[in-house]
mmCIF file of C-alpha atoms and ligand atoms in Angstrom:
data_model
loop_
_atom_site.group_PDB
_atom_site.id
_atom_site.type_symbol
_atom_site.label_atom_id
_atom_site.label_comp_id
_atom_site.label_asym_id
_atom_site.label_seq_id
_atom_site.Cartn_x
_atom_site.Cartn_y
_atom_site.Cartn_z
ATOM 1 C CA MET M 1 0.000 0.000 0.000
ATOM 2 C CA LEU M 2 1.381 3.332 -1.041
ATOM 3 C CA ASP M 3 0.237 5.613 1.713
ATOM 4 C CA SER M 4 2.620 8.525 1.577
ATOM 5 C CA ALA M 5 3.804 10.764 -1.283
ATOM 6 C CA ASN M 6 5.646 14.026 -1.964
ATOM 7 C CA ILE M 7 4.231 16.289 -4.642
ATOM 8 C CA ILE M 8 4.548 19.780 -6.106
ATOM 9 C CA VAL M 9 1.422 21.721 -6.946
ATOM 10 C CA GLN M 10 1.455 24.829 -9.123
ATOM 11 C CA ALA M 11 -1.482 27.044 -9.981
ATOM 12 C CA GLY M 12 -1.726 28.760 -13.373
ATOM 13 C CA LYS M 13 -0.126 32.146 -14.018
ATOM 14 C CA GLY M 14 -2.430 35.052 -14.768
ATOM 15 C CA GLY M 15 -2.311 36.231 -18.412
ATOM 16 C CA ASP M 16 -0.706 39.632 -19.072
ATOM 17 C CA GLY M 17 -2.806 42.658 -19.892
ATOM 18 C CA ILE M 18 -1.891 44.374 -23.168
ATOM 19 C CA ALA M 19 -1.447 47.888 -24.491
ATOM 20 C CA SER M 20 -3.287 48.447 -27.747
ATOM 21 C CA PHE M 21 -5.096 51.354 -29.488
ATOM 22 C CA ARG M 22 -8.065 51.532 -31.787
ATOM 23 C CA ARG M 23 -7.031 51.986 -35.389
ATOM 24 C CA GLU M 24 -10.122 52.136 -37.521
ATOM 25 C CA LYS M 25 -11.108 53.970 -40.638
ATOM 26 C CA TYR M 26 -13.061 57.117 -39.746
ATOM 27 C CA VAL M 27 -11.875 56.985 -36.099
ATOM 28 C CA PRO M 28 -8.780 59.159 -36.300
ATOM 29 C CA PHE M 29 -7.858 59.310 -32.612
ATOM 30 C CA GLY M 30 -8.652 55.814 -31.418
ATOM 31 C CA GLY M 31 -8.325 55.424 -27.674
ATOM 32 C CA PRO M 32 -6.796 52.512 -25.720
ATOM 33 C CA TRP M 33 -8.527 49.147 -25.964
ATOM 34 C CA GLY M 34 -6.019 46.655 -24.589
ATOM 35 C CA GLY M 35 -7.852 43.872 -22.732
ATOM 36 C CA ASP M 36 -7.040 42.240 -19.369
ATOM 37 C CA GLY M 37 -5.280 38.934 -19.046
ATOM 38 C CA GLY M 38 -7.307 35.890 -17.955
ATOM 39 C CA ASP M 39 -6.885 34.494 -14.422
ATOM 40 C CA GLY M 40 -4.705 31.441 -13.924
ATOM 41 C CA GLY M 41 -6.429 28.180 -12.982
ATOM 42 C CA SER M 42 -6.463 27.061 -9.324
ATOM 43 C CA ILE M 43 -5.977 23.536 -7.999
ATOM 44 C CA PHE M 44 -8.478 21.795 -5.740
ATOM 45 C CA PHE M 45 -8.273 18.409 -4.069
ATOM 46 C CA VAL M 46 -11.434 16.431 -3.493
ATOM 47 C CA ALA M 47 -11.827 13.377 -1.273
ATOM 48 C CA THR M 48 -13.216 10.199 -2.815
ATOM 49 C CA LYS M 49 -13.890 6.701 -1.562
ATOM 50 C CA GLU M 50 -13.035 5.322 -5.008
ATOM 51 C CA LEU M 51 -9.330 5.532 -4.200
ATOM 52 C CA ASN M 52 -7.714 3.665 -1.344
ATOM 53 C CA ASN M 53 -4.041 4.407 -1.872
ATOM 54 C CA LEU M 54 -1.720 7.132 -3.124
ATOM 55 C CA VAL M 55 -0.235 5.233 -6.060
ATOM 56 C CA ASN M 56 -1.347 7.992 -8.488
ATOM 57 C CA PHE M 57 0.871 10.430 -6.631
ATOM 58 C CA HIS M 58 3.882 8.206 -7.142
ATOM 59 C CA ARG M 59 3.246 8.045 -10.879
ATOM 60 C CA LYS M 60 2.669 11.784 -11.185
ATOM 61 C CA LYS M 61 4.385 14.143 -8.771
ATOM 62 C CA ILE M 62 3.872 17.558 -10.338
ATOM 63 C CA TYR M 63 0.400 19.073 -10.751
ATOM 64 C CA GLN M 64 -0.111 22.237 -12.792
ATOM 65 C CA ALA M 65 -3.240 24.180 -13.619
ATOM 66 C CA GLN M 66 -3.614 26.087 -16.881
ATOM 67 C CA ASN M 67 -2.283 29.626 -17.318
ATOM 68 C CA GLY M 68 -4.633 32.484 -18.143
ATOM 69 C CA GLU M 69 -4.414 33.833 -21.710
ATOM 70 C CA THR M 70 -2.982 37.231 -22.600
ATOM 71 C CA GLY M 71 -5.527 40.047 -23.036
ATOM 72 C CA LYS M 72 -6.843 40.818 -26.519
ATOM 73 C CA THR M 73 -7.567 43.943 -28.476
ATOM 74 C CA LYS M 74 -11.058 45.446 -28.481
ATOM 75 C CA ASN M 75 -10.989 45.303 -24.641
ATOM 76 C CA MET M 76 -11.406 41.561 -24.717
ATOM 77 C CA LYS M 77 -10.246 39.645 -21.664
ATOM 78 C CA GLY M 78 -7.990 36.657 -22.204
ATOM 79 C CA LYS M 79 -9.514 33.271 -21.377
ATOM 80 C CA ASN M 80 -9.172 32.110 -17.748
ATOM 81 C CA GLY M 81 -7.033 29.033 -17.222
ATOM 82 C CA ASP M 82 -9.004 25.872 -16.307
ATOM 83 C CA ASP M 83 -8.983 24.795 -12.671
ATOM 84 C CA LEU M 84 -7.585 21.376 -11.915
ATOM 85 C CA ILE M 85 -9.484 19.057 -9.566
ATOM 86 C CA VAL M 86 -7.417 16.202 -8.192
ATOM 87 C CA PRO M 87 -9.088 13.270 -6.386
ATOM 88 C CA VAL M 88 -7.449 11.982 -3.193
ATOM 89 C CA PRO M 89 -8.572 9.015 -1.080
ATOM 90 C CA VAL M 90 -10.732 9.706 1.956
ATOM 91 C CA GLY M 91 -8.353 9.633 4.924
ATOM 92 C CA THR M 92 -5.607 11.669 3.249
ATOM 93 C CA GLN M 93 -3.861 14.256 5.351
ATOM 94 C CA LEU M 94 -2.211 17.090 3.490
ATOM 95 C CA PHE M 95 0.946 18.646 4.926
ATOM 96 C CA GLU M 96 2.640 21.662 3.394
ATOM 97 C CA LEU M 97 6.439 21.450 3.342
ATOM 98 C CA LYS M 98 7.854 24.832 4.326
ATOM 99 C CA LYS M 99 11.582 25.054 5.003
ATOM 100 C CA ASP M 100 11.727 21.445 6.235
ATOM 101 C CA LYS M 101 8.694 21.986 8.440
ATOM 102 C CA GLN M 102 5.507 20.032 7.850
ATOM 103 C CA ILE M 103 2.338 21.953 8.484
ATOM 104 C CA LEU M 104 -0.989 20.137 8.458
ATOM 105 C CA CYS M 105 -3.241 21.988 6.001
ATOM 106 C CA HIS M 106 -6.190 19.686 5.692
ATOM 107 C CA ASP M 107 -7.532 16.315 6.691
ATOM 108 C CA PHE M 108 -9.812 14.819 4.042
ATOM 109 C CA VAL M 109 -12.107 12.918 6.366
ATOM 110 C CA ASN M 110 -15.382 13.034 4.434
ATOM 111 C CA GLU M 111 -16.358 11.958 0.954
ATOM 112 C CA LYS M 112 -16.562 14.923 -1.497
ATOM 113 C CA ASP M 113 -14.697 17.204 0.900
ATOM 114 C CA ILE M 114 -13.184 19.773 -1.501
ATOM 115 C CA GLN M 115 -10.346 22.141 -0.692
ATOM 116 C CA LEU M 116 -8.546 24.933 -2.547
ATOM 117 C CA ILE M 117 -4.875 23.967 -2.560
ATOM 118 C CA VAL M 118 -3.172 26.692 -4.628
ATOM 119 C CA GLN M 119 -4.744 29.848 -6.009
ATOM 120 C CA GLY M 120 -4.304 30.846 -9.632
ATOM 121 C CA GLY M 121 -2.610 34.210 -10.387
ATOM 122 C CA LYS M 122 -4.843 37.170 -11.233
ATOM 123 C CA GLY M 123 -4.745 38.363 -14.837
ATOM 124 C CA GLY M 124 -2.939 41.668 -15.589
ATOM 125 C CA LEU M 125 -4.715 44.870 -16.609
ATOM 126 C CA GLY M 126 -4.950 46.158 -20.176
ATOM 127 C CA ASN M 127 -4.082 49.761 -20.961
ATOM 128 C CA THR M 128 -7.767 50.804 -21.012
ATOM 129 C CA HIS M 129 -7.584 50.942 -17.214
ATOM 130 C CA PHE M 130 -4.882 53.614 -17.303
ATOM 131 C CA LYS M 131 -6.786 56.157 -19.422
ATOM 132 C CA SER M 132 -7.367 59.470 -17.641
ATOM 133 C CA SER M 133 -8.219 63.072 -18.459
ATOM 134 C CA THR M 134 -4.523 63.873 -18.678
ATOM 135 C CA ASN M 135 -3.454 60.686 -20.427
ATOM 136 C CA GLN M 136 -5.645 59.665 -23.336
ATOM 137 C CA THR M 137 -3.040 57.298 -24.802
ATOM 138 C CA PRO M 138 -1.658 55.240 -21.913
ATOM 139 C CA LYS M 139 0.922 52.667 -22.846
ATOM 140 C CA GLU M 140 0.878 51.039 -19.413
ATOM 141 C CA PHE M 141 -0.426 47.587 -18.772
ATOM 142 C CA THR M 142 0.336 45.085 -15.998
ATOM 143 C CA ARG M 143 1.608 41.541 -16.129
ATOM 144 C CA GLY M 144 -0.375 38.622 -14.769
ATOM 145 C CA GLU M 145 0.473 37.433 -11.258
ATOM 146 C CA PRO M 146 2.310 34.142 -10.895
ATOM 147 C CA GLY M 147 0.263 31.167 -9.674
ATOM 148 C CA GLU M 148 0.999 29.854 -6.191
ATOM 149 C CA ILE M 149 3.445 26.975 -6.034
ATOM 150 C CA LYS M 150 3.681 24.739 -2.974
ATOM 151 C CA LYS M 151 5.224 21.469 -1.897
ATOM 152 C CA PHE M 152 3.095 18.955 -0.068
ATOM 153 C CA ILE M 153 3.333 15.615 1.633
ATOM 154 C CA LEU M 154 0.254 13.429 1.347
ATOM 155 C CA ASP M 155 -0.232 10.923 4.116
ATOM 156 C CA LEU M 156 -3.045 8.415 4.020
ATOM 157 C CA LYS M 157 -4.403 7.182 7.315
ATOM 158 C CA LEU M 158 -7.116 4.609 7.008
ATOM 159 C CA ILE M 159 -10.455 5.517 8.416
ATOM 160 C CA ALA M 160 -11.648 2.381 10.114
ATOM 161 C CA ASP M 161 -13.904 2.028 13.140
ATOM 162 C CA ILE M 162 -12.169 -1.045 14.427
ATOM 163 C CA GLY M 163 -8.543 -2.123 14.248
ATOM 164 C CA ILE M 164 -7.563 -5.789 14.614
ATOM 165 C CA ILE M 165 -4.118 -5.942 16.167
ATOM 166 C CA GLY M 166 -1.790 -8.534 17.601
ATOM 167 C CA LEU M 167 1.475 -10.386 17.152
ATOM 168 C CA PRO M 168 2.185 -11.967 13.740
ATOM 169 C CA ASN M 169 0.272 -15.183 13.045
ATOM 170 C CA SER M 170 -2.245 -14.590 15.850
ATOM 171 C CA GLY M 171 -5.207 -15.012 13.478
ATOM 172 C CA LYS M 172 -6.045 -11.367 12.629
ATOM 173 C CA SER M 173 -6.717 -11.892 8.934
ATOM 174 C CA THR M 174 -8.721 -15.037 9.654
ATOM 175 C CA LEU M 175 -10.887 -13.050 12.056
ATOM 176 C CA LEU M 176 -11.408 -10.310 9.451
ATOM 177 C CA LYS M 177 -12.496 -12.987 7.002
ATOM 178 C CA THR M 178 -14.832 -14.485 9.592
ATOM 179 C CA LEU M 179 -16.479 -11.159 10.424
ATOM 180 C CA THR M 180 -16.666 -9.619 6.948
ATOM 181 C CA LYS M 181 -16.707 -10.481 3.252
ATOM 182 C CA ALA M 182 -13.028 -9.585 2.911
ATOM 183 C CA ASN M 183 -10.762 -12.293 1.557
ATOM 184 C CA PRO M 184 -7.269 -11.596 2.901
ATOM 185 C CA LYS M 185 -4.309 -13.902 2.502
ATOM 186 C CA ILE M 186 -4.029 -16.308 5.428
ATOM 187 C CA ALA M 187 -1.083 -18.575 6.142
ATOM 188 C CA ASN M 188 0.638 -20.290 9.003
ATOM 189 C CA TYR M 189 3.696 -18.077 9.164
ATOM 190 C CA PRO M 190 4.406 -14.575 10.468
ATOM 191 C CA PHE M 191 4.081 -11.447 8.312
ATOM 192 C CA THR M 192 1.565 -12.906 5.872
ATOM 193 C CA THR M 193 -0.237 -9.577 5.833
ATOM 194 C CA LEU M 194 1.986 -6.851 4.427
ATOM 195 C CA ASP M 195 -0.654 -4.147 3.906
ATOM 196 C CA PRO M 196 -3.728 -3.454 6.003
ATOM 197 C CA ASN M 197 -6.889 -5.228 4.806
ATOM 198 C CA LEU M 198 -10.286 -3.633 5.147
ATOM 199 C CA GLY M 199 -13.696 -5.221 5.515
ATOM 200 C CA THR M 200 -17.159 -4.027 6.479
ATOM 201 C CA LEU M 201 -19.439 -5.490 9.088
ATOM 202 C CA ASN M 202 -23.156 -4.698 9.250
ATOM 203 C CA ILE M 203 -24.817 -4.822 12.637
ATOM 204 C CA LYS M 204 -28.418 -3.651 13.068
ATOM 205 C CA ASN M 205 -28.415 -1.382 9.977
ATOM 206 C CA LYS M 206 -25.095 0.159 10.908
ATOM 207 C CA THR M 207 -21.923 -0.398 8.916
ATOM 208 C CA PHE M 208 -18.548 -0.599 10.586
ATOM 209 C CA VAL M 209 -15.192 -0.680 8.825
ATOM 210 C CA LEU M 210 -12.635 -3.138 10.192
ATOM 211 C CA ALA M 211 -8.926 -2.956 9.454
ATOM 212 C CA ASP M 212 -6.657 -5.966 9.805
ATOM 213 C CA ILE M 213 -3.302 -4.404 10.666
ATOM 214 C CA PRO M 214 -0.079 -6.273 9.771
ATOM 215 C CA GLY M 215 1.513 -8.104 12.703
ATOM 216 C CA LEU M 216 3.438 -6.037 15.228
ATOM 217 C CA ILE M 217 6.494 -7.231 17.127
ATOM 218 C CA GLU M 218 8.662 -5.885 19.901
ATOM 219 C CA GLY M 219 10.480 -2.842 18.528
ATOM 220 C CA ALA M 220 7.878 -2.169 15.806
ATOM 221 C CA SER M 221 7.578 1.436 16.947
ATOM 222 C CA LYS M 222 11.297 1.758 16.233
ATOM 223 C CA GLY M 223 11.146 0.090 12.853
ATOM 224 C CA LYS M 224 11.531 -3.624 13.645
ATOM 225 C CA GLY M 225 9.643 -6.235 11.628
ATOM 226 C CA LEU M 226 7.316 -4.362 9.311
ATOM 227 C CA GLY M 227 8.034 -1.329 11.444
ATOM 228 C CA ASP M 228 5.848 1.477 12.622
ATOM 229 C CA LYS M 229 4.347 2.541 9.318
ATOM 230 C CA PHE M 230 1.062 0.791 10.070
ATOM 231 C CA LEU M 231 0.681 2.098 13.587
ATOM 232 C CA LYS M 232 -0.627 5.373 12.166
ATOM 233 C CA HIS M 233 -3.649 3.525 10.803
ATOM 234 C CA ILE M 234 -4.655 2.586 14.320
ATOM 235 C CA GLN M 235 -4.799 6.236 15.340
ATOM 236 C CA ARG M 236 -8.185 6.806 13.778
ATOM 237 C CA THR M 237 -9.917 3.647 14.959
ATOM 238 C CA LYS M 238 -12.432 3.834 17.781
ATOM 239 C CA VAL M 239 -12.055 0.312 19.081
ATOM 240 C CA LEU M 240 -9.236 -2.202 18.972
ATOM 241 C CA ILE M 241 -9.679 -5.944 18.882
ATOM 242 C CA HIS M 242 -6.469 -7.231 20.380
ATOM 243 C CA LEU M 243 -5.822 -10.866 19.494
ATOM 244 C CA VAL M 244 -3.635 -12.968 21.756
ATOM 245 C CA ASP M 245 -2.974 -16.477 20.441
ATOM 246 C CA ILE M 246 -3.807 -19.132 23.070
ATOM 247 C CA ASN M 247 -0.696 -21.012 21.945
ATOM 248 C CA ASN M 248 1.526 -18.361 23.536
ATOM 249 C CA GLU M 249 3.236 -19.728 26.606
ATOM 250 C CA ASP M 250 2.672 -16.497 28.413
ATOM 251 C CA LEU M 251 -0.409 -14.551 27.342
ATOM 252 C CA ASN M 252 0.527 -11.603 29.508
ATOM 253 C CA THR M 253 3.900 -11.094 27.823
ATOM 254 C CA ALA M 254 2.366 -11.442 24.365
ATOM 255 C CA TYR M 255 -0.274 -8.874 25.261
ATOM 256 C CA LYS M 256 2.142 -6.439 26.879
ATOM 257 C CA THR M 257 4.535 -6.571 23.903
ATOM 258 C CA ILE M 258 1.882 -5.011 21.688
ATOM 259 C CA LYS M 259 0.725 -2.537 24.323
ATOM 260 C CA ASN M 260 4.278 -1.276 24.772
ATOM 261 C CA GLU M 261 4.645 -0.660 21.054
ATOM 262 C CA LEU M 262 1.386 1.283 20.975
ATOM 263 C CA LEU M 263 2.524 3.344 23.927
ATOM 264 C CA ASP M 264 5.940 4.054 22.398
ATOM 265 C CA TYR M 265 4.360 5.164 19.132
ATOM 266 C CA ASP M 266 1.549 7.346 20.483
ATOM 267 C CA LYS M 267 0.339 7.328 24.058
ATOM 268 C CA ASN M 268 -3.226 8.027 22.887
ATOM 269 C CA LEU M 269 -3.318 4.581 21.303
ATOM 270 C CA ILE M 270 -3.437 2.800 24.635
ATOM 271 C CA LYS M 271 -6.403 4.880 25.741
ATOM 272 C CA LYS M 272 -8.558 3.350 23.014
ATOM 273 C CA LYS M 273 -11.366 0.994 23.881
ATOM 274 C CA GLU M 274 -10.066 -2.525 23.556
ATOM 275 C CA ILE M 275 -11.599 -5.972 23.340
ATOM 276 C CA ILE M 276 -8.998 -8.465 24.465
ATOM 277 C CA THR M 277 -9.639 -11.754 22.719
ATOM 278 C CA ILE M 278 -7.832 -15.018 23.076
ATOM 279 C CA SER M 279 -7.675 -16.483 19.577
ATOM 280 C CA LYS M 280 -7.601 -20.084 18.293
ATOM 281 C CA TYR M 281 -9.599 -21.258 21.291
ATOM 282 C CA ASP M 282 -11.112 -24.098 19.265
ATOM 283 C CA PHE M 283 -11.913 -26.481 22.090
ATOM 284 C CA ASP M 284 -13.669 -25.765 25.353
ATOM 285 C CA ASN M 285 -11.559 -28.105 27.419
ATOM 286 C CA LEU M 286 -8.161 -26.754 26.388
ATOM 287 C CA LYS M 287 -5.431 -27.336 28.938
ATOM 288 C CA ILE M 288 -3.881 -23.974 29.720
ATOM 289 C CA SER M 289 -1.381 -22.850 32.304
ATOM 290 C CA LYS M 290 -2.436 -21.262 35.553
ATOM 291 C CA GLN M 291 -0.703 -18.082 34.456
ATOM 292 C CA SER M 292 -2.800 -17.940 31.311
ATOM 293 C CA GLN M 293 -5.999 -18.652 33.243
ATOM 294 C CA GLU M 294 -5.208 -15.772 35.541
ATOM 295 C CA PHE M 295 -4.574 -13.441 32.620
ATOM 296 C CA ILE M 296 -7.901 -14.395 31.021
ATOM 297 C CA GLN M 297 -9.841 -13.808 34.208
ATOM 298 C CA LYS M 298 -8.096 -10.641 35.220
ATOM 299 C CA ASN M 299 -8.634 -9.013 31.813
ATOM 300 C CA ASP M 300 -12.116 -10.367 31.172
ATOM 301 C CA CYS M 301 -10.895 -11.821 27.861
ATOM 302 C CA LEU M 302 -13.205 -13.194 25.229
ATOM 303 C CA LEU M 303 -12.196 -16.672 24.098
ATOM 304 C CA ILE M 304 -12.782 -16.999 20.376
ATOM 305 C CA SER M 305 -12.186 -19.331 17.484
ATOM 306 C CA SER M 306 -12.533 -18.328 13.859
ATOM 307 C CA ILE M 307 -12.595 -22.019 12.954
ATOM 308 C CA THR M 308 -15.443 -23.176 15.209
ATOM 309 C CA HIS M 309 -17.007 -19.667 15.453
ATOM 310 C CA LYS M 310 -16.862 -19.859 19.237
ATOM 311 C CA ASN M 311 -17.983 -16.516 20.680
ATOM 312 C CA ILE M 312 -17.969 -14.751 17.323
ATOM 313 C CA ASP M 313 -21.540 -13.538 17.912
ATOM 314 C CA GLU M 314 -20.490 -12.411 21.349
ATOM 315 C CA LEU M 315 -17.610 -10.469 19.826
ATOM 316 C CA ILE M 316 -19.969 -8.751 17.376
ATOM 317 C CA LYS M 317 -22.226 -7.747 20.276
ATOM 318 C CA LYS M 318 -19.273 -6.323 22.174
ATOM 319 C CA ILE M 319 -18.154 -4.329 19.137
ATOM 320 C CA TYR M 320 -21.635 -2.896 18.741
ATOM 321 C CA ASN M 321 -21.970 -1.972 22.384
ATOM 322 C CA LEU M 322 -18.625 -0.215 22.443
ATOM 323 C CA ILE M 323 -19.198 1.835 19.292
ATOM 324 C CA ALA M 324 -22.905 2.482 19.015
HETATM 325 N N1 LIG S 1 -6.906 -23.542 15.002
HETATM 326 C C1 LIG S 1 -7.092 -22.284 14.608
HETATM 327 N N2 LIG S 1 -6.258 -21.731 13.729
HETATM 328 C C2 LIG S 1 -6.461 -20.459 13.367
HETATM 329 C C3 LIG S 1 -7.547 -19.684 13.875
HETATM 330 N N3 LIG S 1 -7.475 -18.465 13.344
HETATM 331 C C4 LIG S 1 -6.401 -18.468 12.529
HETATM 332 N N4 LIG S 1 -5.787 -19.662 12.532
HETATM 333 C C5 LIG S 1 -4.601 -20.067 11.771
HETATM 334 O O1 LIG S 1 -3.479 -19.306 12.193
HETATM 335 C C6 LIG S 1 -2.605 -19.056 11.107
HETATM 336 C C7 LIG S 1 -2.380 -17.573 10.981
HETATM 337 O O2 LIG S 1 -3.581 -16.919 10.644
HETATM 338 P P1 LIG S 1 -3.650 -15.475 9.988
HETATM 339 O O3 LIG S 1 -5.078 -15.064 9.999
HETATM 340 O O4 LIG S 1 -2.922 -15.459 8.701
HETATM 341 O O5 LIG S 1 -2.839 -14.669 11.087
HETATM 342 P P2 LIG S 1 -2.421 -13.125 11.092
HETATM 343 O O6 LIG S 1 -2.492 -12.663 12.478
HETATM 344 O O7 LIG S 1 -3.220 -12.384 10.090
HETATM 345 O O8 LIG S 1 -0.900 -13.239 10.644
HETATM 346 P P3 LIG S 1 0.048 -12.087 10.018
HETATM 347 O O9 LIG S 1 -0.690 -11.436 8.918
HETATM 348 O O10 LIG S 1 1.222 -12.860 9.528
HETATM 349 O O11 LIG S 1 0.381 -11.186 11.135
HETATM 350 C C8 LIG S 1 -3.271 -19.659 9.875
HETATM 351 O O12 LIG S 1 -2.725 -20.924 9.636
HETATM 352 C C9 LIG S 1 -4.736 -19.774 10.303
HETATM 353 O O13 LIG S 1 -5.412 -20.825 9.634
HETATM 354 C C10 LIG S 1 -8.428 -20.320 14.797
HETATM 355 O O14 LIG S 1 -9.400 -19.748 15.314
HETATM 356 N N5 LIG S 1 -8.159 -21.616 15.138
HETATM 357 MG MG1 LIG S 2 -2.616 -11.441 8.427
#
């Protein structure tokens, strides 16, 4: 998933005004009639759900709107440059790069959210504007203004209601597949999921978006494993489903490993509502250590199995109660 990009955006230049005088038969002292330049086109970004990555901004990095045309004789204004409207995925944050500083300009949270990004230059004035009682034949005109040019970083953060997190191979993608119509790759080895997968879950006429986040390991917030680039996607979720594989010798350590990474990345992440689930709990009479039993009781964990569907309905209820 390409979820970050650097681009340059340039609005159109305003067309120049011109100096020109009437020269017609039977009009011996024709006055000025130089027209104004057209305005340069502006650039707008609009949020759309049709895109879910920033790959377009890797293919094309420079965006330019049309320039305004030069003014014409007979006081005719040059044509305005066309505006350019660029679609960006919902969830894109736009940062302006100013002297190595990144300033957040806009967060495209809603579909069809439209934002002016750079303003086109105003067209120049033709010499008609400079006519006065003392100057009947002005030769002055003004040039069009340059269009704004800015550098931006686009950063896409998924907008999901629920994030499914856990160590690699804990069953996150399988759970997404169980809860939604998504069909992510599932395999019995770590780091099967390399990009977040999304799915939607309908409960009582409400639709929730779930994101299956690639597996996190100790040090993820500092770049280990697949690193911290997916942690940003958790920032916008309302609820986390934290999967802890029952096959871990020590559930507490497995759980804490993930919590520490969330804390190191952004302390707000550990304040999120969380459903702690013990995954792969296929059989009711599983023999588990005393330590694990204590962890389950202390944290009021939900024991689930995507294979036998144990407590999947219960999990859906919990999700609904926490969000709605
Ligand atoms: N027995 C059992 N196996 C499961 C269950 N859920 C998942 N698995 C298996 O666990 C393995 C890993 O499942 P995934 O869903 O790919 O795990 P993941 O957490 O998405 O893994 P990464 O994407 O690598 O982080 C697969 O072999 C699954 O078939 C379950 O409820 N019971
Ligand atoms: Mg996976």
